[in-house]
Amino acid sequence: MQPVQLARTLRCSPQSLGDIPEATRMGEDALEDDPLQHYLRDTPDASTGHYRESWRLHFGASLAFPVRKGLVWTIGDSDAMVTSSWPADLLEDDLDKLIKNALSLFTVVSDNMLTEQQRQRQTAFITLFRQAILEFLGNRVKDMFELGGLATRPSKQGRGYGSALVRVVTDLADAVGCATWLGSSNVQNTGFYESLGFVAITTISLGESDPTWNEPPVVVALMVREPRPTAVGLDVGRSARCILL
């Protein structure tokens, strides 16, 4: 059977707080085989901890702030979603900072559910990735959009949902003249992000010096997309329609 070209539009809408539980379940399913998740989750002492419960708690809590601010976009019944962070001076006020501080308590609780080896791997990842951001983006990162997470329900993959959602974020960034950055935890996704204008500016490798890891290093890429001129201004407070290619 020949491939069918779909000529229709998808409705990309801001996610609601009530959607967070389903979005969390979808995200867990979508990232089940993600190389970074495999590295962080599957430690020799994994059976003594509660990684999956920790991940669900942290992921759900981390969605609360961006969902409230309209920074999480979804297609269908949480069939796909993208999270984003915008430059602080566009959005953040004192109340937002208080909410973020309160949500950080969930991070403490979720971290305590991890095993010692899982915490060590998580700390190593965070440290190396933050160093890469500091070295290659520096203070510029404060004026950039972040594409923080992209996930599609496994049964809905291959329909262009991911491309449509990434374009929501990059179109909004273009409208205000900002670059966008992301961390890609799967080298197989490099070509996908490059097709949407992102370029890898550096990578970090995990597991090379970890005696408990017996598989090839996990490579995480730091990618950037520079802003492109846009002829039509966008209202960043409204939902968008995305073309399915």
CSV table of C-alpha atoms in Angstrom, one decimal, residues 65 94-107:
chain,number,residue,atom,x,y,z
A,65,PHE,CA,3.8,25.5,36.6
A,94,ASP,CA,6.7,37.0,42.1
A,95,LEU,CA,3.7,34.6,42.4
A,96,ASP,CA,5.3,32.4,39.8
A,97,LYS,CA,8.6,32.3,41.7
A,98,LEU,CA,6.7,31.2,44.9
A,99,ILE,CA,4.9,28.5,43.0
A,100,LYS,CA,8.2,27.2,41.6
A,101,ASN,CA,9.7,27.1,45.1
A,102,ALA,CA,6.8,25.2,46.4
A,103,LEU,CA,7.0,22.7,43.6
A,104,SER,CA,10.7,22.1,44.3
A,105,LEU,CA,9.5,20.2,47.4
A,106,PHE,CA,8.2,17.5,45.2
A,107,THR,CA,11.7,17.1,43.7
